[in-house]
Amino acid sequence: MTEHHMTEIFEKKHSLMITNVMADGNVVDIFVDDSGTIAGIGENERKKRKGEAEFIIDGEGAIALPGLVNTHTHAAMTLLRGYADDMILQDWLTQKIWPLEAHLTAEDVYRGTRLACIEMIRSGTTAFNDMYFFMGDAARAVDQSGIRAVLSYGFIDLFSEEKREKECKATESLAAQVRSLNNPRIKAAAGPHAIYTVSREGLQWCAEFAREQKIGTHIHLSETEGEVNDCIARYGKRPVALLDECGILTPRTVAAHCCWLDEAECTLLGNRGVHVSYNPASNMKLATNRALPCHWLSEAGVNVCLGTDGCASNNNLDMFEESKIAALLQKFYWNNPTVLPAQEALSMATVNGAKALGFGTGKLIISAPADIVLVSTHAACNTPLHHASSNLVYSCNGGAVKTMICDGKVLMLEREIPGEAEVRESAARAADELVRRAQGS
Ligand SMILES: [Zn+2]
């Protein structure tokens, strides 16, 4: 550290020099200017810019990675972590999750999202794609946390026209709220929940709204076989064809799960430029009985990224763990240990995610936003260091992250996050009160 006091580093964006850090196999210095951009990266950057940086971060003993991007989650569900496990998906939703969610307040969502952001900062995630309720309050939490998010209101009309009008209003109001925040780290998206919870009219409205507002769309797609069969029974076609007819499939769309796609559906998603979020931990925990057809999606040129899903079905937001589970599930399910190698799994968690959410390049290069994660090479999980990508995916988890920078602002330094205890305690209280309210009813 320089002459500045260490806590000052958290107060705002500063120019930073990260010295002697390992990046893409080379030892380099990374210079971040005070606008939050990577302005220099190379072997002699420190010498070249002597005295330019307000703070020096010693990167010796660390690997620098671009920030991880979680492309499908329900952040405030941290409050439901461990509340109900080991159940059949439909029972789990109808008996446990939905009854509890019926008692959620805006303040709960705020506190749950704050906790989620802390957990993401701790495990190196700099951006996430969220779908839930009371999203104006989620936006407030993200704004304060310092990380990036695309926020969508979970649009569920249950095939009722009356309910649909309410959902349209909620979607419009979130877009307006996010616009008024005027924070480049936060974007709104349309969030039609899924084809089994949203009518054709609702899907069409969401597609039109997203197009008009030039915002993204976030949807659950073909998570279960039942969902596909019901769609064929109701509409006489498979889910991807239905979504295409409704105008949902665009290069700004992120479709989560996608376990039960057939080959032709993968091709169509590729033609439409849709991004697919792979959620292996959630799929395994809820036993969707099929893994994402990663090889078909890759052949179709689909950008496949990674997401944790909510904390009720995972039960954490650790994208390092997710990348390991992602690789293992592909190998196991498709019975081939060569599919989804470590480097590809890591790209899914970084570059591909950044591309899906439209947050920079997901690479540590000049003029990229400074979303940088430093992972300790002194951790046991990172020793010895034969292949960095192998350790990062198969051996380490988010606990090996020591420092995290988003948009040029240091959010965690040597595992310290200012104000963390208060956020954690307040979320724990909110979760206890939520369960008490639900049981009292
Ligand atoms: Zn989900």
XYZ file of C-alpha atoms and ligand atoms in Angstrom:
442
model
C 0.000 0.000 0.000
C 1.018 3.587 -0.476
C 0.854 6.391 2.072
C -2.960 6.398 1.841
C -4.809 4.669 4.628
C -6.148 1.277 3.528
C -9.837 1.953 4.233
C -9.788 4.919 1.836
C -9.412 2.487 -1.034
C -13.070 1.420 -0.570
C -14.521 4.930 -0.597
C -14.593 5.618 -4.323
C -12.908 4.783 -7.615
C -9.179 5.470 -7.552
C -6.437 4.911 -10.030
C -4.856 1.567 -9.148
C -1.656 -0.277 -9.996
C -1.846 -4.037 -9.503
C 1.755 -5.213 -9.506
C 3.386 -8.550 -10.371
C 0.160 -10.408 -10.951
C -0.204 -13.493 -13.119
C -2.530 -12.975 -16.096
C -2.865 -15.381 -19.025
C 0.358 -17.075 -17.934
C 2.498 -13.898 -17.774
C 3.528 -11.818 -14.784
C 2.314 -8.280 -15.443
C 1.282 -4.998 -13.839
C -2.258 -3.779 -14.490
C -3.047 -0.068 -14.404
C -6.653 0.995 -13.796
C -7.466 4.661 -14.326
C -9.896 6.547 -12.077
C -12.717 6.200 -14.618
C -12.692 2.447 -13.911
C -11.029 1.327 -17.129
C -7.991 -0.886 -17.655
C -5.593 1.664 -19.137
C -2.429 -0.406 -19.182
C -1.330 -4.000 -18.827
C 2.182 -5.315 -19.310
C 5.540 -6.187 -17.801
C 6.838 -2.690 -17.169
C 3.605 -0.861 -16.551
C 4.590 0.113 -13.007
C 7.912 1.579 -14.078
C 6.325 3.367 -17.027
C 3.679 5.016 -14.870
C 5.713 5.758 -11.772
C 3.635 7.752 -9.303
C 0.494 7.766 -11.458
C -1.576 5.371 -9.357
C -3.207 6.508 -6.114
C -3.081 2.971 -4.727
C -0.785 0.047 -5.314
C -2.198 -3.445 -4.879
C 0.459 -6.104 -4.507
C -0.525 -8.812 -6.973
C 2.351 -11.139 -6.114
C 0.940 -14.562 -5.305
C -2.252 -13.987 -7.256
C -3.847 -14.795 -10.591
C -5.860 -11.973 -12.177
C -9.076 -13.042 -13.837
C -11.857 -11.071 -15.504
C -14.898 -10.857 -13.204
C -17.191 -13.866 -13.239
C -20.703 -13.365 -14.626
C -23.711 -15.212 -13.195
C -26.264 -15.245 -16.018
C -29.234 -16.725 -14.165
C -30.206 -16.186 -10.569
C -32.884 -14.961 -8.210
C -30.630 -13.033 -5.838
C -33.057 -12.395 -2.975
C -33.645 -16.144 -2.665
C -30.571 -16.132 -0.424
C -33.227 -15.684 2.301
C -34.612 -19.137 1.391
C -31.216 -20.844 1.446
C -31.589 -24.217 3.157
C -35.289 -23.676 3.902
C -36.438 -26.678 1.843
C -34.236 -29.229 0.122
C -34.473 -32.747 -1.270
C -37.981 -32.482 -2.702
C -39.747 -33.083 -6.041
C -39.675 -29.851 -8.107
C -43.470 -29.322 -8.208
C -43.939 -30.143 -4.475
C -40.961 -28.006 -3.582
C -42.453 -25.028 -5.445
C -46.083 -25.403 -4.383
C -45.610 -26.571 -0.780
C -42.504 -24.676 0.279
C -41.172 -21.948 -1.997
C -44.338 -20.220 -3.275
C -46.092 -20.112 0.158
C -43.024 -18.456 1.664
C -42.605 -16.089 -1.269
C -46.220 -14.975 -0.820
C -45.068 -13.266 2.399
C -42.012 -11.562 0.916
C -41.817 -7.797 1.313
C -39.868 -5.197 -0.628
C -37.539 -4.826 2.368
C -36.888 -8.605 2.361
C -35.876 -8.454 -1.293
C -33.580 -5.542 -0.555
C -31.878 -7.372 2.317
C -31.702 -10.695 0.475
C -30.180 -9.036 -2.585
C -27.644 -7.192 -0.432
C -26.592 -10.546 1.027
C -26.405 -12.078 -2.455
C -24.143 -9.248 -3.622
C -21.816 -9.806 -0.656
C -21.650 -13.500 -1.475
C -20.937 -12.729 -5.133
C -18.206 -10.217 -4.257
C -16.603 -12.845 -1.970
C -16.555 -15.391 -4.779
C -15.438 -13.128 -7.635
C -18.716 -12.441 -9.443
C -18.862 -8.904 -10.836
C -22.196 -9.105 -12.723
C -25.424 -11.082 -12.561
C -28.696 -11.582 -14.384
C -31.574 -11.482 -11.918
C -35.289 -12.250 -12.047
C -37.560 -11.724 -9.050
C -40.149 -9.438 -7.430
C -39.824 -5.951 -5.869
C -37.026 -5.333 -8.321
C -36.835 -1.620 -7.596
C -35.560 -2.656 -4.170
C -33.172 -5.154 -5.722
C -31.868 -2.266 -7.856
C -31.263 -0.214 -4.709
C -29.266 -3.111 -3.219
C -27.174 -3.568 -6.380
C -26.565 0.171 -6.617
C -25.102 0.161 -3.090
C -23.119 -3.057 -3.558
C -20.909 -1.786 -6.387
C -21.429 -4.761 -8.724
C -23.343 -4.975 -12.013
C -26.724 -6.491 -12.740
C -29.428 -6.916 -15.321
C -32.712 -6.893 -13.419
C -36.001 -8.312 -14.606
C -39.365 -8.484 -12.916
C -40.625 -12.095 -13.013
C -43.666 -11.674 -15.275
C -46.256 -14.373 -14.377
C -49.794 -13.839 -15.747
C -51.034 -17.428 -15.217
C -53.092 -17.033 -18.419
C -55.322 -14.372 -16.853
C -55.901 -11.090 -18.644
C -56.426 -9.185 -15.424
C -53.153 -10.434 -13.971
C -51.394 -9.711 -17.263
C -52.192 -6.019 -17.027
C -50.604 -5.877 -13.571
C -47.512 -7.682 -14.816
C -47.124 -5.298 -17.772
C -47.329 -2.342 -15.377
C -44.721 -3.881 -13.055
C -42.387 -4.504 -16.001
C -42.809 -0.928 -17.249
C -42.306 0.502 -13.812
C -39.040 -1.416 -13.284
C -37.682 -0.183 -16.627
C -38.537 3.385 -15.611
C -37.011 2.969 -12.145
C -33.770 1.575 -13.538
C -33.589 4.365 -16.098
C -34.006 6.962 -13.357
C -31.122 5.438 -11.361
C -28.921 6.352 -14.325
C -26.286 3.869 -13.172
C -24.371 2.224 -16.043
C -23.819 -0.829 -13.826
C -27.555 -1.575 -13.720
C -29.843 -2.472 -16.637
C -33.448 -3.592 -16.851
C -34.747 -6.547 -18.848
C -38.139 -8.038 -19.590
C -38.640 -11.210 -17.554
C -41.394 -13.488 -18.896
C -40.991 -16.273 -16.314
C -41.626 -19.325 -18.552
C -44.067 -20.658 -21.124
C -46.031 -22.538 -18.455
C -46.640 -19.414 -16.356
C -47.070 -16.780 -19.091
C -49.769 -16.698 -21.805
C -48.960 -16.278 -25.493
C -50.246 -12.689 -25.236
C -47.978 -12.081 -22.260
C -44.959 -13.441 -24.131
C -45.771 -11.256 -27.143
C -46.128 -8.195 -24.948
C -42.740 -8.837 -23.290
C -41.054 -9.304 -26.679
C -42.538 -6.071 -27.972
C -41.657 -4.161 -24.811
C -38.031 -5.369 -24.883
C -37.723 -4.409 -28.549
C -39.224 -0.965 -28.001
C -37.054 -0.249 -24.940
C -33.922 -1.825 -26.463
C -33.499 -3.978 -23.344
C -32.793 -7.674 -22.822
C -35.161 -10.559 -22.122
C -34.641 -13.186 -19.426
C -36.695 -16.398 -19.469
C -36.672 -19.988 -18.136
C -36.772 -22.481 -21.019
C -37.299 -26.253 -21.189
C -36.103 -27.018 -17.689
C -38.199 -30.203 -17.448
C -39.568 -32.809 -19.833
C -43.076 -32.152 -18.513
C -42.825 -28.542 -19.621
C -42.027 -29.643 -23.184
C -44.840 -32.228 -23.259
C -47.395 -29.760 -21.856
C -46.353 -27.227 -24.493
C -46.880 -29.733 -27.290
C -50.297 -30.640 -25.820
C -51.365 -27.001 -25.422
C -49.884 -25.397 -28.534
C -49.041 -28.309 -30.844
C -45.393 -27.289 -30.981
C -42.211 -27.366 -28.929
C -41.235 -24.465 -26.619
C -38.574 -22.886 -28.834
C -40.990 -22.685 -31.808
C -43.610 -21.062 -29.562
C -41.129 -18.471 -28.249
C -39.957 -17.745 -31.770
C -43.523 -17.066 -32.900
C -43.968 -14.679 -29.989
C -40.797 -12.759 -30.924
C -38.929 -13.662 -27.726
C -35.800 -15.065 -29.400
C -33.305 -12.261 -30.081
C -29.572 -11.562 -29.602
C -30.560 -9.764 -26.373
C -32.306 -12.824 -24.902
C -30.900 -15.070 -22.172
C -32.694 -18.421 -21.827
C -31.992 -20.346 -18.621
C -31.793 -24.126 -18.088
C -32.530 -25.439 -21.637
C -32.049 -29.056 -20.493
C -34.652 -30.576 -22.801
C -33.851 -28.890 -26.135
C -33.739 -31.075 -29.214
C -31.175 -30.572 -31.960
C -33.425 -28.481 -34.215
C -34.243 -26.166 -31.299
C -30.521 -25.639 -30.664
C -30.085 -24.681 -34.327
C -32.935 -22.175 -34.162
C -31.556 -20.603 -30.965
C -28.212 -20.267 -32.778
C -29.863 -18.626 -35.782
C -31.635 -16.127 -33.531
C -28.474 -15.307 -31.556
C -29.998 -16.291 -28.196
C -27.655 -16.779 -25.211
C -28.191 -19.931 -23.168
C -27.528 -19.965 -19.421
C -26.462 -23.406 -18.186
C -27.455 -24.065 -14.551
C -25.962 -27.465 -13.718
C -26.166 -27.421 -9.891
C -29.852 -26.520 -9.891
C -30.601 -29.064 -12.647
C -28.905 -31.831 -10.677
C -30.456 -30.861 -7.344
C -33.977 -30.779 -8.772
C -33.272 -33.838 -10.937
C -34.283 -32.515 -14.342
C -33.119 -35.881 -15.708
C -31.202 -34.416 -18.646
C -28.113 -32.250 -19.006
C -27.889 -29.252 -21.309
C -27.016 -30.492 -24.836
C -23.837 -28.454 -24.871
C -22.390 -30.064 -28.017
C -25.506 -29.291 -30.111
C -25.554 -25.717 -28.851
C -21.855 -25.246 -29.647
C -22.331 -26.696 -33.133
C -25.214 -24.255 -33.641
C -22.953 -21.376 -32.599
C -24.948 -20.555 -29.450
C -23.187 -18.525 -26.781
C -23.462 -20.767 -23.712
C -22.856 -19.048 -20.394
C -23.249 -20.110 -16.784
C -25.614 -19.354 -13.913
C -26.230 -20.602 -10.386
C -30.031 -20.174 -10.281
C -31.434 -19.067 -6.919
C -30.066 -20.081 -3.529
C -33.048 -22.314 -2.785
C -31.955 -24.702 -5.533
C -28.144 -24.586 -5.463
C -27.560 -23.439 -2.516
C -24.893 -20.827 -3.113
C -23.797 -18.279 -5.696
C -20.240 -19.523 -6.172
C -19.431 -19.411 -9.897
C -16.149 -21.302 -9.410
C -18.094 -24.259 -8.009
C -20.634 -23.861 -10.806
C -17.939 -24.088 -13.470
C -16.689 -27.340 -11.940
C -20.193 -28.813 -11.740
C -20.791 -27.610 -15.324
C -17.827 -29.558 -16.641
C -18.485 -32.658 -14.528
C -22.168 -32.927 -15.446
C -21.410 -32.717 -19.185
C -18.779 -35.445 -18.917
C -20.973 -37.691 -16.799
C -24.254 -37.267 -18.640
C -22.862 -37.475 -22.184
C -20.433 -40.185 -21.068
C -17.343 -38.475 -22.481
C -14.530 -37.028 -20.303
C -13.219 -34.846 -23.143
C -16.277 -32.578 -23.387
C -16.283 -29.143 -21.734
C -12.596 -28.885 -20.758
C -11.554 -26.537 -17.942
C -10.607 -23.597 -20.149
C -14.014 -23.698 -21.869
C -15.850 -23.882 -18.549
C -13.879 -20.848 -17.388
C -14.771 -18.967 -20.586
C -18.452 -19.743 -19.988
C -18.147 -18.157 -16.544
C -16.359 -15.037 -17.817
C -16.221 -14.013 -21.519
C -19.463 -15.716 -22.552
C -21.353 -14.275 -19.580
C -20.113 -10.741 -20.233
C -21.213 -11.101 -23.846
C -24.674 -12.377 -22.850
C -25.337 -9.448 -20.503
C -23.613 -6.824 -22.638
C -21.134 -5.870 -19.920
C -17.790 -5.313 -21.661
C -15.587 -8.008 -23.138
C -14.990 -10.287 -20.161
C -11.266 -10.027 -20.869
C -8.361 -8.290 -19.188
C -7.348 -5.993 -22.027
C -6.708 -2.289 -22.491
C -9.864 -0.139 -22.515
C -11.974 -2.940 -20.986
C -13.939 -2.104 -17.842
C -11.847 -2.931 -14.777
C -13.788 -5.941 -13.479
C -10.873 -7.840 -11.988
C -10.650 -10.740 -9.560
C -7.439 -11.739 -7.817
C -7.255 -15.408 -6.851
C -4.598 -16.487 -4.373
C -1.870 -18.809 -5.635
C -0.850 -19.386 -2.038
C -4.076 -21.258 -1.333
C -3.704 -25.034 -0.970
C -6.239 -25.549 -3.795
C -3.926 -23.610 -6.103
C -0.732 -25.523 -5.194
C 1.063 -26.753 -7.247
C 0.195 -24.610 -10.259
C 0.624 -26.874 -13.272
C -2.327 -25.380 -15.170
C -4.132 -22.306 -13.867
C -7.422 -23.098 -15.625
C -7.432 -26.607 -14.166
C -6.947 -25.339 -10.613
C -9.505 -22.561 -11.032
C -12.237 -24.878 -12.317
C -11.552 -28.235 -10.663
C -9.716 -27.430 -7.477
C -10.525 -23.986 -6.127
C -13.808 -22.393 -5.142
C -14.721 -18.774 -4.472
C -12.907 -18.953 -1.125
C -9.604 -18.549 -2.991
C -10.607 -15.073 -4.218
C -8.762 -12.471 -2.179
C -9.420 -9.165 -3.913
C -12.251 -8.041 -6.162
C -12.588 -4.909 -8.269
C -15.708 -3.945 -10.214
C -15.912 -0.974 -12.556
C -12.552 0.122 -11.163
C -13.763 0.251 -7.562
C -12.198 -2.072 -4.990
C -15.073 -3.960 -3.341
C -13.004 -6.541 -1.451
C -9.360 -6.299 -0.450
C -7.555 -9.271 1.100
C -10.982 -10.809 1.964
C -12.187 -7.624 3.690
C -15.526 -6.114 2.586
C -16.595 -3.010 4.505
C -20.013 -3.330 6.162
C -20.329 -7.055 5.488
C -21.372 -8.155 8.991
C -24.286 -5.751 9.092
C -25.626 -6.928 5.725
C -25.375 -10.554 6.832
C -27.080 -10.010 10.178
C -29.875 -7.966 8.678
C -30.564 -10.659 6.042
C -30.597 -13.379 8.715
C -33.161 -11.399 10.722
C -35.311 -10.834 7.614
C -35.253 -14.573 6.835
C -36.306 -15.523 10.398
C -39.150 -13.013 10.368
C -40.289 -14.204 6.935
C -40.602 -17.812 8.114
C -42.417 -16.673 11.270
C -44.936 -14.671 9.176
C -45.546 -17.598 6.834
C -46.071 -20.033 9.712
C -48.405 -17.642 11.499
C -50.746 -17.445 8.532
Zn -34.495 -19.765 -12.171
